[in-house]
Amino acid sequence: MKTTETPAPLPAESGAPITKTDFQPPPPAKEKKEGTVLNVFSHGVLVIWAFMVVLPLLWAVMTSFKDDRSIFSSPWSLPDSLHFDNWSRAWTQANMSDYFLNTVLVVGGSLVGTLVLGSMAAYVLARFDFPGNRFIYFLFIGGMSFPIMLALVPLFYVVNNMGLLNTIHGLILVYIAYSLPFTVFFLTAFFRTLPTSIAEAAFVDGASHSRTFFQIMLPMAKPGLISVGIFNFLGQWNQYMLPTVLNTDPDKRVLTQGLVQLAVSQGYKGDWSGLFAGLVMAMLPVLAAYIIFQRQVVQGLTAGALK
């Protein structure tokens, strides 16, 4: 004997009152339309911004493979042939190889020193409560708002009296002092988001403060270290004012000084193709660093928000 299933009666048919959960009206079409228009507008702004950023970079790379005549006669056209001699001439004759090596030494040493000292100071300020904690923290914050132009003259005499003028290690120390306020500010907020239970468990097991910091807390802060390292790398790699004042030795110039020297060395007979090749050389390490570590940068910036 077959039975047929009958649908359950509606609330109205069964005599039960209709509640708000039984009937949910669809969202208004007006709100949906406004959301679509907003998404289209925001994506359009992002596309325009991407073109404004990417096109000058592509134009600079394209121009670095042209000769001087093509740069002025057809600046927007593709090069008729790839002139790799522009890069070799900028690397050898314009001494870009020496400038590049000096920049790598200065930025590499200052970046390591900034991250080590900044992470140690930020960890203490974020994890330990002691008299003067907030005062020291606000001193670092004040260092971020102090204009570097006001300190150039006394900084020159201090570095000169210490015998560090026109030296690589002197410039490294100045770069570290210049980058520490932002590094401490950034990493202090990041260390506060890390869980304290792991550090407490390490203390219970007998680990010292230094071992807990270097073996437990520092690896946990890797996204924040990469993020602040990228920002410091960009600022130190493109730094021009400090090396111009503190590094007047032609043999120890950095890339920014070398590009300016390349632009003005020949007067009216400027080597424009070599200048663009040197510009791209100085630009490529920054782009490569950001492309490689872009995911870690986003993780470090959003770690506090996701806590």
XYZ file of C-alpha atoms in Angstrom:
307
model
C 0.000 0.000 0.000
C 1.520 3.258 -1.136
C 1.340 6.385 0.888
C 1.656 9.845 -0.471
C 3.510 12.561 1.364
C 1.567 15.746 1.727
C 3.408 19.023 2.236
C 3.359 20.556 5.642
C 0.655 23.164 5.989
C 1.681 26.768 5.889
C 1.410 28.744 9.096
C -1.539 30.623 7.668
C -3.348 27.352 6.809
C -2.715 25.759 10.194
C -3.962 28.795 12.024
C -0.557 29.641 13.532
C 0.411 33.303 13.504
C 3.037 34.426 11.013
C 6.231 35.547 12.725
C 9.204 37.535 11.400
C 11.284 34.375 11.061
C 8.665 32.729 8.822
C 8.815 35.495 6.257
C 11.960 37.428 5.429
C 11.573 39.938 2.622
C 14.394 40.185 0.100
C 16.816 43.090 0.527
C 15.760 46.264 -1.187
C 16.952 46.593 -4.742
C 18.093 50.157 -4.044
C 20.696 49.089 -1.465
C 22.015 46.383 -3.791
C 22.330 48.879 -6.611
C 24.180 51.361 -4.394
C 26.617 48.618 -3.312
C 27.291 47.683 -6.930
C 27.933 51.299 -7.893
C 30.323 51.718 -4.944
C 32.265 48.573 -5.899
C 32.565 49.703 -9.507
C 33.756 53.154 -8.403
C 36.347 51.770 -5.938
C 37.687 49.260 -8.475
C 37.876 52.006 -11.088
C 39.927 54.198 -8.738
C 42.277 51.276 -8.013
C 42.739 50.600 -11.731
C 43.543 54.272 -12.400
C 46.004 54.311 -9.489
C 47.670 51.136 -10.785
C 48.156 52.728 -14.204
C 49.612 55.871 -12.605
C 52.163 53.772 -10.704
C 53.015 51.083 -13.248
C 53.238 53.140 -16.445
C 56.123 55.418 -15.288
C 58.072 52.339 -14.171
C 57.532 50.592 -17.502
C 58.453 53.768 -19.377
C 61.709 54.085 -17.415
C 62.624 50.449 -18.146
C 61.763 50.871 -21.830
C 63.780 54.102 -22.085
C 66.846 52.475 -20.523
C 67.207 50.333 -23.667
C 67.060 53.299 -26.114
C 69.804 55.524 -27.414
C 69.870 59.269 -26.740
C 68.461 60.162 -30.171
C 65.438 57.883 -29.758
C 64.730 59.215 -26.276
C 64.165 62.726 -27.646
C 62.719 61.902 -31.082
C 60.206 59.207 -30.023
C 59.972 59.081 -26.241
C 56.754 57.000 -26.133
C 57.603 54.402 -28.767
C 59.214 51.034 -28.195
C 62.994 50.852 -28.767
C 63.983 49.832 -32.284
C 66.693 47.602 -30.772
C 67.794 46.753 -27.242
C 70.883 48.794 -26.382
C 72.408 46.748 -23.571
C 75.511 48.898 -23.805
C 73.592 51.558 -21.819
C 73.608 49.250 -18.809
C 77.253 48.260 -19.207
C 78.287 51.891 -19.656
C 76.376 52.963 -16.536
C 77.781 50.025 -14.568
C 81.430 50.598 -15.487
C 82.063 54.118 -16.778
C 79.606 55.855 -14.441
C 80.891 53.819 -11.456
C 77.418 52.504 -10.632
C 79.007 49.222 -9.546
C 80.947 50.998 -6.774
C 77.907 53.011 -5.734
C 75.781 49.856 -5.701
C 78.293 48.011 -3.509
C 78.522 50.927 -1.063
C 74.724 51.109 -0.844
C 74.433 47.363 -0.195
C 77.014 47.587 2.605
C 75.405 50.613 4.236
C 71.785 49.479 3.932
C 72.574 45.857 4.838
C 74.468 46.783 7.992
C 71.991 49.432 9.087
C 68.997 47.179 8.406
C 70.379 44.362 10.554
C 71.318 46.753 13.356
C 67.955 48.496 13.234
C 65.964 45.266 13.416
C 68.061 43.787 16.239
C 68.130 46.896 18.434
C 64.582 47.948 17.573
C 63.084 44.524 18.295
C 64.885 44.273 21.640
C 63.735 47.734 22.730
C 60.186 47.144 21.495
C 59.951 43.784 23.320
C 60.982 45.326 26.634
C 58.593 48.256 26.233
C 55.696 46.006 25.252
C 56.161 43.166 27.786
C 57.653 44.676 30.948
C 56.149 47.289 33.219
C 58.782 49.441 34.924
C 59.099 53.096 35.965
C 59.706 55.278 32.909
C 58.292 52.768 30.427
C 55.793 55.165 28.889
C 58.287 58.046 29.006
C 60.856 56.091 26.978
C 58.148 54.962 24.560
C 57.003 58.532 23.961
C 60.622 59.602 23.456
C 60.770 57.220 20.491
C 57.438 58.593 19.254
C 58.858 62.102 19.512
C 61.840 61.016 17.432
C 59.464 60.208 14.576
C 58.112 63.771 14.556
C 61.503 65.505 14.771
C 62.538 66.964 11.369
C 65.871 65.558 10.257
C 66.757 68.871 8.590
C 67.076 70.543 11.996
C 69.651 67.966 13.113
C 71.930 68.017 10.065
C 74.380 70.665 11.321
C 74.854 69.280 14.875
C 74.853 65.748 13.456
C 77.668 66.695 11.090
C 79.817 68.013 13.953
C 79.046 64.997 16.182
C 80.004 62.524 13.466
C 83.085 64.563 12.593
C 84.243 64.724 16.236
C 83.837 60.947 16.523
C 86.033 60.428 13.470
C 83.218 58.753 11.518
C 82.802 61.306 8.744
C 83.103 59.859 5.200
C 83.065 56.282 6.507
C 80.747 53.380 5.793
C 80.295 52.417 9.446
C 79.596 56.021 10.408
C 76.784 56.179 7.867
C 75.471 52.835 9.153
C 75.227 54.190 12.712
C 73.400 57.306 11.521
C 70.944 55.216 9.495
C 70.253 53.044 12.558
C 69.552 56.084 14.724
C 67.358 57.544 11.982
C 65.242 54.371 11.624
C 64.946 53.301 15.276
C 61.940 55.471 16.298
C 59.616 54.067 13.637
C 60.917 50.527 14.191
C 60.291 50.650 17.938
C 56.847 52.203 17.430
C 55.826 49.543 14.915
C 57.225 46.514 16.743
C 55.945 47.598 20.170
C 52.393 47.449 18.878
C 53.143 44.102 17.210
C 54.667 42.464 20.311
C 51.584 43.431 22.323
C 49.442 41.283 20.024
C 51.489 38.113 20.599
C 50.178 35.621 23.186
C 51.837 35.742 26.598
C 51.112 32.111 27.501
C 54.009 30.778 25.421
C 56.523 33.120 27.042
C 55.173 32.263 30.505
C 55.523 28.555 29.739
C 59.145 29.140 28.706
C 59.837 30.972 31.987
C 58.306 28.083 33.935
C 60.599 25.652 32.104
C 63.611 27.694 33.220
C 64.358 29.726 30.080
C 66.052 33.070 30.586
C 64.690 36.342 29.236
C 67.241 36.485 26.438
C 66.598 32.875 25.381
C 62.837 33.427 25.467
C 63.201 36.498 23.303
C 65.583 35.109 20.666
C 64.208 31.558 20.413
C 60.480 32.059 21.015
C 59.216 35.631 20.718
C 61.439 36.779 17.861
C 60.425 33.924 15.504
C 56.778 34.608 16.356
C 57.301 38.242 15.357
C 58.630 37.328 11.901
C 55.737 38.977 9.952
C 56.221 42.228 11.840
C 59.995 42.130 11.369
C 59.617 41.610 7.619
C 57.086 44.438 7.345
C 59.138 46.992 9.221
C 62.270 45.718 7.466
C 60.731 46.454 4.065
C 59.754 49.964 5.141
C 63.217 50.657 6.542
C 64.827 49.186 3.434
C 62.844 51.539 1.206
C 63.698 54.575 3.305
C 67.380 53.760 3.683
C 67.900 52.698 0.066
C 66.402 55.958 -1.230
C 68.065 58.171 1.395
C 69.811 61.160 -0.162
C 70.035 63.948 2.410
C 72.071 62.132 5.066
C 74.770 60.713 2.744
C 75.064 64.058 0.964
C 75.918 65.796 4.241
C 77.919 63.040 5.949
C 79.543 61.289 2.992
C 81.458 63.651 0.733
C 84.163 61.159 -0.303
C 83.671 60.334 -4.038
C 84.845 56.755 -3.494
C 82.180 56.078 -0.869
C 79.115 57.543 -2.502
C 75.841 55.629 -2.483
C 73.424 55.119 -5.373
C 71.383 58.269 -4.857
C 74.545 60.390 -4.927
C 75.788 58.464 -7.946
C 72.589 59.137 -9.913
C 72.838 62.851 -9.234
C 76.498 62.824 -10.229
C 75.624 60.961 -13.430
C 72.949 63.529 -14.276
C 75.169 66.608 -13.836
C 78.648 65.311 -14.653
C 78.599 66.033 -18.389
C 76.740 69.334 -18.364
C 74.755 69.876 -21.562
C 76.001 66.599 -23.015
C 74.124 64.387 -20.604
C 74.198 60.618 -20.955
C 70.432 60.194 -20.771
C 70.366 56.549 -21.791
C 72.997 55.705 -19.181
C 71.091 57.768 -16.625
C 67.891 55.796 -17.196
C 69.857 52.537 -17.021
C 71.331 53.592 -13.675
C 67.891 54.642 -12.463
C 66.460 51.215 -13.255
C 69.433 49.568 -11.530
C 68.653 51.498 -8.363
C 64.952 50.716 -8.654
C 65.067 46.959 -9.285
C 66.219 45.809 -5.788
C 63.383 47.723 -4.156
C 60.767 46.220 -6.484
C 62.230 42.736 -6.081
C 62.195 42.982 -2.276
C 58.573 44.072 -2.192
C 57.420 41.464 -4.706
C 59.146 38.660 -2.788
C 57.892 39.710 0.656
C 54.528 41.273 -0.210
C 52.564 38.508 1.543
C 54.588 38.901 4.736
C 54.113 42.673 4.599
C 50.329 42.273 4.457
C 50.412 39.730 7.303
C 52.472 42.060 9.462
C 50.192 45.034 8.828
C 46.992 43.078 9.547
C 48.228 41.018 12.493
C 47.078 43.577 15.051
C 43.687 43.934 13.398
C 43.088 40.176 13.368
C 43.995 39.751 17.035
